[in-house]
Amino acid sequence: MLTTRTTGPDVRICCVGDSYTQGVGDRDGGWVGRLAARAVDRGHRLTAYNLGVRRETSADIAGRWFAETERRLDGGDACGVVFSFGLNDSTHEYGRPRVPRDASTENLATAIDTARRAGWPVLVVGIPPIPEGDGGRDDLSALESAFAAVCDAKGVPFLPVHAALRDEAAWWASIDAYGDDAHCDADGYRMLADVIDKAGWWAWLDALAASAG
């Protein structure tokens, strides 16, 4: 969690997802911590709650995110939810993905609808590329595209990250440097934060703050 400043609207966001949301491998808090720090530098009075859990799928997240978010956003002047998941859905166990693609998209759609009914603007961040792994993995680019289609249908902003990173040698070097074939090191999280930054993060966060009046 990062919070600072005593003037301006009390902006609170919950970033819900998996280990990449949590920032495993980065002492600076991953992309969530890095973008929260940049928001403070831009003058936002921001509280950013990191609700990432390692190895969780969209199905796991569906069972916990609302209760965890509701108690943290109560009382803010402007509140929003950022979803970022899908990597663990795609992982193969017993020869099939942990969560089939149609179920993944349904979990995202349901989460978006639930957040909007609660009055929380939603932002969805895409899926970074990682190695296939020993057991195999569904196509992450295709899953990200499916998520983008859900967001487009619902009028929710979606920030793609996969294509911007998959051809970058420095990205794969950061995964090699961390050493578990799944997570990146601090350099990788900086790259991921930069991609999200440029893809439309500020348009969403600035509008959220402005909605407080």
Tab-separated table of C-alpha atoms in Angstrom:
chain	number	residue	atom	x	y	z
A	1	MET	CA	0.000	0.000	0.000
A	2	LEU	CA	1.220	3.525	-0.801
A	3	THR	CA	-0.415	6.653	0.506
A	4	THR	CA	0.771	10.244	0.789
A	5	ARG	CA	-0.188	13.950	0.682
A	6	THR	CA	-2.842	15.671	2.738
A	7	THR	CA	-4.494	17.823	0.061
A	8	GLY	CA	-6.596	16.967	-2.956
A	9	PRO	CA	-9.152	14.173	-3.272
A	10	ASP	CA	-8.611	10.938	-1.367
A	11	VAL	CA	-8.114	8.543	-4.287
A	12	ARG	CA	-8.119	4.818	-3.501
A	13	ILE	CA	-7.527	1.976	-5.903
A	14	CYS	CA	-7.308	-1.787	-5.467
A	15	CYS	CA	-5.063	-3.677	-7.873
A	16	VAL	CA	-6.334	-7.243	-8.026
A	17	GLY	CA	-4.410	-10.098	-9.581
A	18	ASP	CA	-1.649	-12.666	-9.356
A	19	SER	CA	2.093	-12.691	-8.624
A	20	TYR	CA	2.868	-10.122	-11.336
A	21	THR	CA	0.412	-7.769	-9.672
A	22	GLN	CA	2.032	-8.516	-6.323
A	23	GLY	CA	5.459	-7.795	-7.804
A	24	VAL	CA	7.258	-11.028	-6.952
A	25	GLY	CA	10.921	-10.448	-7.746
A	26	ASP	CA	10.954	-6.670	-7.240
A	27	ARG	CA	11.838	-4.866	-4.024
A	28	ASP	CA	10.147	-1.720	-5.382
A	29	GLY	CA	6.673	-3.255	-5.405
A	30	GLY	CA	6.393	-4.365	-9.016
A	31	TRP	CA	4.466	-2.354	-11.560
A	32	VAL	CA	1.805	-1.439	-8.986
A	33	GLY	CA	4.308	0.048	-6.550
A	34	ARG	CA	6.210	1.820	-9.297
A	35	LEU	CA	3.128	3.416	-10.857
A	36	ALA	CA	1.780	4.367	-7.437
A	37	ALA	CA	5.060	6.169	-6.689
A	38	ARG	CA	4.873	7.977	-10.033
A	39	ALA	CA	1.289	9.005	-9.245
A	40	VAL	CA	2.452	10.557	-5.990
A	41	ASP	CA	5.165	12.415	-7.899
A	42	ARG	CA	2.461	13.771	-10.214
A	43	GLY	CA	0.558	15.145	-7.225
A	44	HIS	CA	-2.088	12.515	-6.634
A	45	ARG	CA	-3.188	11.823	-3.069
A	46	LEU	CA	-3.289	8.110	-3.701
A	47	THR	CA	-3.741	4.966	-1.657
A	48	ALA	CA	-2.923	1.954	-3.839
A	49	TYR	CA	-3.754	-1.421	-2.347
A	50	ASN	CA	-1.968	-4.406	-3.843
A	51	LEU	CA	-4.245	-7.458	-3.822
A	52	GLY	CA	-2.053	-9.791	-5.845
A	53	VAL	CA	-1.720	-13.439	-4.761
A	54	ARG	CA	0.792	-15.879	-6.194
A	55	ARG	CA	-0.462	-18.687	-8.432
A	56	GLU	CA	-4.089	-17.550	-8.355
A	57	THR	CA	-6.297	-17.951	-11.407
A	58	SER	CA	-9.254	-15.806	-12.377
A	59	ALA	CA	-11.451	-18.401	-10.667
A	60	ASP	CA	-9.519	-18.043	-7.414
A	61	ILE	CA	-9.678	-14.273	-7.642
A	62	ALA	CA	-13.417	-14.360	-8.336
A	63	GLY	CA	-13.996	-15.874	-4.927
A	64	ARG	CA	-12.143	-13.262	-2.910
A	65	TRP	CA	-11.695	-9.949	-4.659
A	66	PHE	CA	-14.952	-8.176	-3.815
A	67	ALA	CA	-14.774	-8.630	-0.039
A	68	GLU	CA	-11.119	-7.601	0.007
A	69	THR	CA	-11.820	-4.555	-2.136
A	70	GLU	CA	-15.021	-3.362	-0.480
A	71	ARG	CA	-13.464	-2.825	2.931
A	72	ARG	CA	-10.493	-0.940	1.465
A	73	LEU	CA	-12.442	1.430	-0.770
A	74	ASP	CA	-15.048	2.418	1.801
A	75	GLY	CA	-14.865	6.149	2.446
A	76	GLY	CA	-12.630	7.335	-0.382
A	77	ASP	CA	-13.458	10.440	-2.400
A	78	ALA	CA	-12.758	8.532	-5.626
A	79	CYS	CA	-12.295	4.766	-5.855
A	80	GLY	CA	-11.466	2.332	-8.623
A	81	VAL	CA	-10.402	-1.244	-9.317
A	82	VAL	CA	-7.608	-2.513	-11.552
A	83	PHE	CA	-7.740	-6.152	-12.667
A	84	SER	CA	-4.711	-7.986	-14.037
A	85	PHE	CA	-4.692	-11.759	-14.257
A	86	GLY	CA	-4.654	-14.654	-16.718
A	87	LEU	CA	-1.145	-16.094	-16.551
A	88	ASN	CA	-2.158	-18.842	-14.168
A	89	ASP	CA	-5.355	-19.578	-16.072
A	90	SER	CA	-3.221	-20.530	-19.067
A	91	THR	CA	-0.901	-22.912	-17.216
A	92	HIS	CA	-1.469	-26.536	-18.148
A	93	GLU	CA	-2.127	-29.119	-15.462
A	94	TYR	CA	-2.985	-32.720	-16.390
A	95	GLY	CA	-2.774	-31.734	-20.043
A	96	ARG	CA	-5.254	-28.855	-19.987
A	97	PRO	CA	-5.330	-25.209	-18.866
A	98	ARG	CA	-6.172	-24.575	-15.241
A	99	VAL	CA	-9.030	-22.349	-16.427
A	100	PRO	CA	-10.411	-22.681	-19.979
A	101	ARG	CA	-10.435	-19.482	-22.013
A	102	ASP	CA	-14.211	-19.096	-22.087
A	103	ALA	CA	-14.317	-19.403	-18.303
A	104	SER	CA	-11.488	-16.865	-17.974
A	105	THR	CA	-13.355	-14.314	-20.054
A	106	GLU	CA	-16.553	-14.965	-18.123
A	107	ASN	CA	-14.716	-14.436	-14.834
A	108	LEU	CA	-13.398	-11.110	-16.120
A	109	ALA	CA	-16.806	-10.026	-17.400
A	110	THR	CA	-18.454	-10.880	-14.088
A	111	ALA	CA	-15.791	-9.001	-12.117
A	112	ILE	CA	-16.256	-5.922	-14.296
A	113	ASP	CA	-20.031	-6.001	-13.882
A	114	THR	CA	-19.765	-6.453	-10.113
A	115	ALA	CA	-17.305	-3.581	-9.741
A	116	ARG	CA	-19.447	-1.254	-11.804
A	117	ARG	CA	-22.557	-2.093	-9.809
A	118	ALA	CA	-20.593	-1.060	-6.727
A	119	GLY	CA	-19.814	2.261	-8.415
A	120	TRP	CA	-16.097	1.608	-8.983
A	121	PRO	CA	-14.528	2.529	-12.319
A	122	VAL	CA	-12.535	-0.377	-13.747
A	123	LEU	CA	-9.238	-0.650	-15.596
A	124	VAL	CA	-7.886	-3.944	-16.958
A	125	VAL	CA	-4.176	-4.561	-17.581
A	126	GLY	CA	-3.058	-7.231	-20.030
A	127	ILE	CA	-0.866	-10.294	-19.694
A	128	PRO	CA	2.948	-10.184	-19.863
A	129	PRO	CA	4.787	-12.868	-21.847
A	130	ILE	CA	6.556	-15.607	-19.894
A	131	PRO	CA	8.139	-18.947	-20.903
A	132	GLU	CA	5.834	-21.818	-21.743
A	133	GLY	CA	7.026	-23.948	-18.802
A	134	ASP	CA	7.439	-27.706	-18.498
A	135	GLY	CA	3.731	-28.481	-18.571
A	136	GLY	CA	2.840	-26.178	-21.439
A	137	ARG	CA	0.704	-23.085	-21.587
A	138	ASP	CA	-2.158	-21.733	-23.671
A	139	ASP	CA	-1.435	-18.822	-26.002
A	140	LEU	CA	-1.142	-15.762	-23.747
A	141	SER	CA	-1.456	-13.356	-26.656
A	142	ALA	CA	-4.791	-14.904	-27.626
A	143	LEU	CA	-6.021	-14.767	-24.036
A	144	GLU	CA	-5.038	-11.116	-23.784
A	145	SER	CA	-6.935	-10.432	-27.014
A	146	ALA	CA	-9.990	-12.204	-25.595
A	147	PHE	CA	-9.799	-10.029	-22.485
A	148	ALA	CA	-9.493	-6.927	-24.667
A	149	ALA	CA	-12.662	-7.939	-26.501
A	150	VAL	CA	-14.554	-8.286	-23.212
A	151	CYS	CA	-13.429	-4.822	-22.145
A	152	ASP	CA	-14.331	-3.314	-25.514
A	153	ALA	CA	-17.825	-4.807	-25.317
A	154	LYS	CA	-18.304	-3.380	-21.840
A	155	GLY	CA	-16.726	0.018	-22.509
A	156	VAL	CA	-13.912	-0.539	-20.024
A	157	PRO	CA	-10.355	0.642	-20.745
A	158	PHE	CA	-7.876	-2.156	-21.466
A	159	LEU	CA	-4.099	-1.710	-21.459
A	160	PRO	CA	-2.317	-4.353	-23.592
A	161	VAL	CA	1.213	-5.298	-22.575
A	162	HIS	CA	2.003	-8.614	-24.273
A	163	ALA	CA	3.080	-7.440	-27.723
A	164	ALA	CA	5.125	-4.561	-26.331
A	165	LEU	CA	7.318	-6.963	-24.317
A	166	ARG	CA	7.485	-10.271	-26.169
A	167	ASP	CA	10.096	-9.159	-28.726
A	168	GLU	CA	12.257	-7.293	-26.215
A	169	ALA	CA	15.483	-9.125	-25.421
A	170	ALA	CA	15.779	-7.141	-22.184
A	171	TRP	CA	12.440	-8.565	-21.003
A	172	TRP	CA	13.568	-12.155	-21.454
A	173	ALA	CA	16.917	-11.307	-19.878
A	174	SER	CA	15.065	-10.038	-16.805
A	175	ILE	CA	13.217	-13.365	-16.514
A	176	ASP	CA	16.473	-15.270	-16.903
A	177	ALA	CA	18.040	-13.063	-14.232
A	178	TYR	CA	15.324	-13.835	-11.685
A	179	GLY	CA	15.804	-17.501	-12.349
A	180	ASP	CA	12.491	-19.293	-11.842
A	181	ASP	CA	11.298	-19.234	-15.504
A	182	ALA	CA	8.138	-17.434	-14.439
A	183	HIS	CA	8.922	-14.024	-12.938
A	184	CYS	CA	11.079	-11.095	-13.966
A	185	ASP	CA	13.518	-9.089	-11.888
A	186	ALA	CA	13.363	-5.373	-11.075
A	187	ASP	CA	14.396	-4.366	-14.609
A	188	GLY	CA	11.480	-6.322	-16.027
A	189	TYR	CA	8.987	-4.691	-13.688
A	190	ARG	CA	10.333	-1.297	-14.682
A	191	MET	CA	9.737	-2.207	-18.327
A	192	LEU	CA	6.234	-3.478	-17.519
A	193	ALA	CA	5.416	-0.312	-15.580
A	194	ASP	CA	6.656	1.796	-18.495
A	195	VAL	CA	4.397	-0.080	-20.927
A	196	ILE	CA	1.345	0.346	-18.687
A	197	ASP	CA	2.279	3.998	-18.122
A	198	LYS	CA	2.310	4.701	-21.863
A	199	ALA	CA	-0.720	2.559	-22.709
A	200	GLY	CA	-3.230	4.754	-20.879
A	201	TRP	CA	-2.716	4.500	-17.124
A	202	TRP	CA	-2.768	8.262	-16.580
A	203	ALA	CA	-5.925	8.884	-18.578
A	204	TRP	CA	-7.741	6.484	-16.266
A	205	LEU	CA	-6.184	7.611	-12.987
A	206	ASP	CA	-6.454	11.330	-13.744
A	207	ALA	CA	-10.121	10.890	-14.694
A	208	LEU	CA	-10.740	8.934	-11.510
A	209	ALA	CA	-9.271	11.741	-9.407
A	210	ALA	CA	-11.235	14.358	-11.341
A	211	SER	CA	-14.473	12.463	-10.667
A	212	ALA	CA	-14.180	13.437	-6.992
A	213	GLY	CA	-15.110	16.964	-7.981
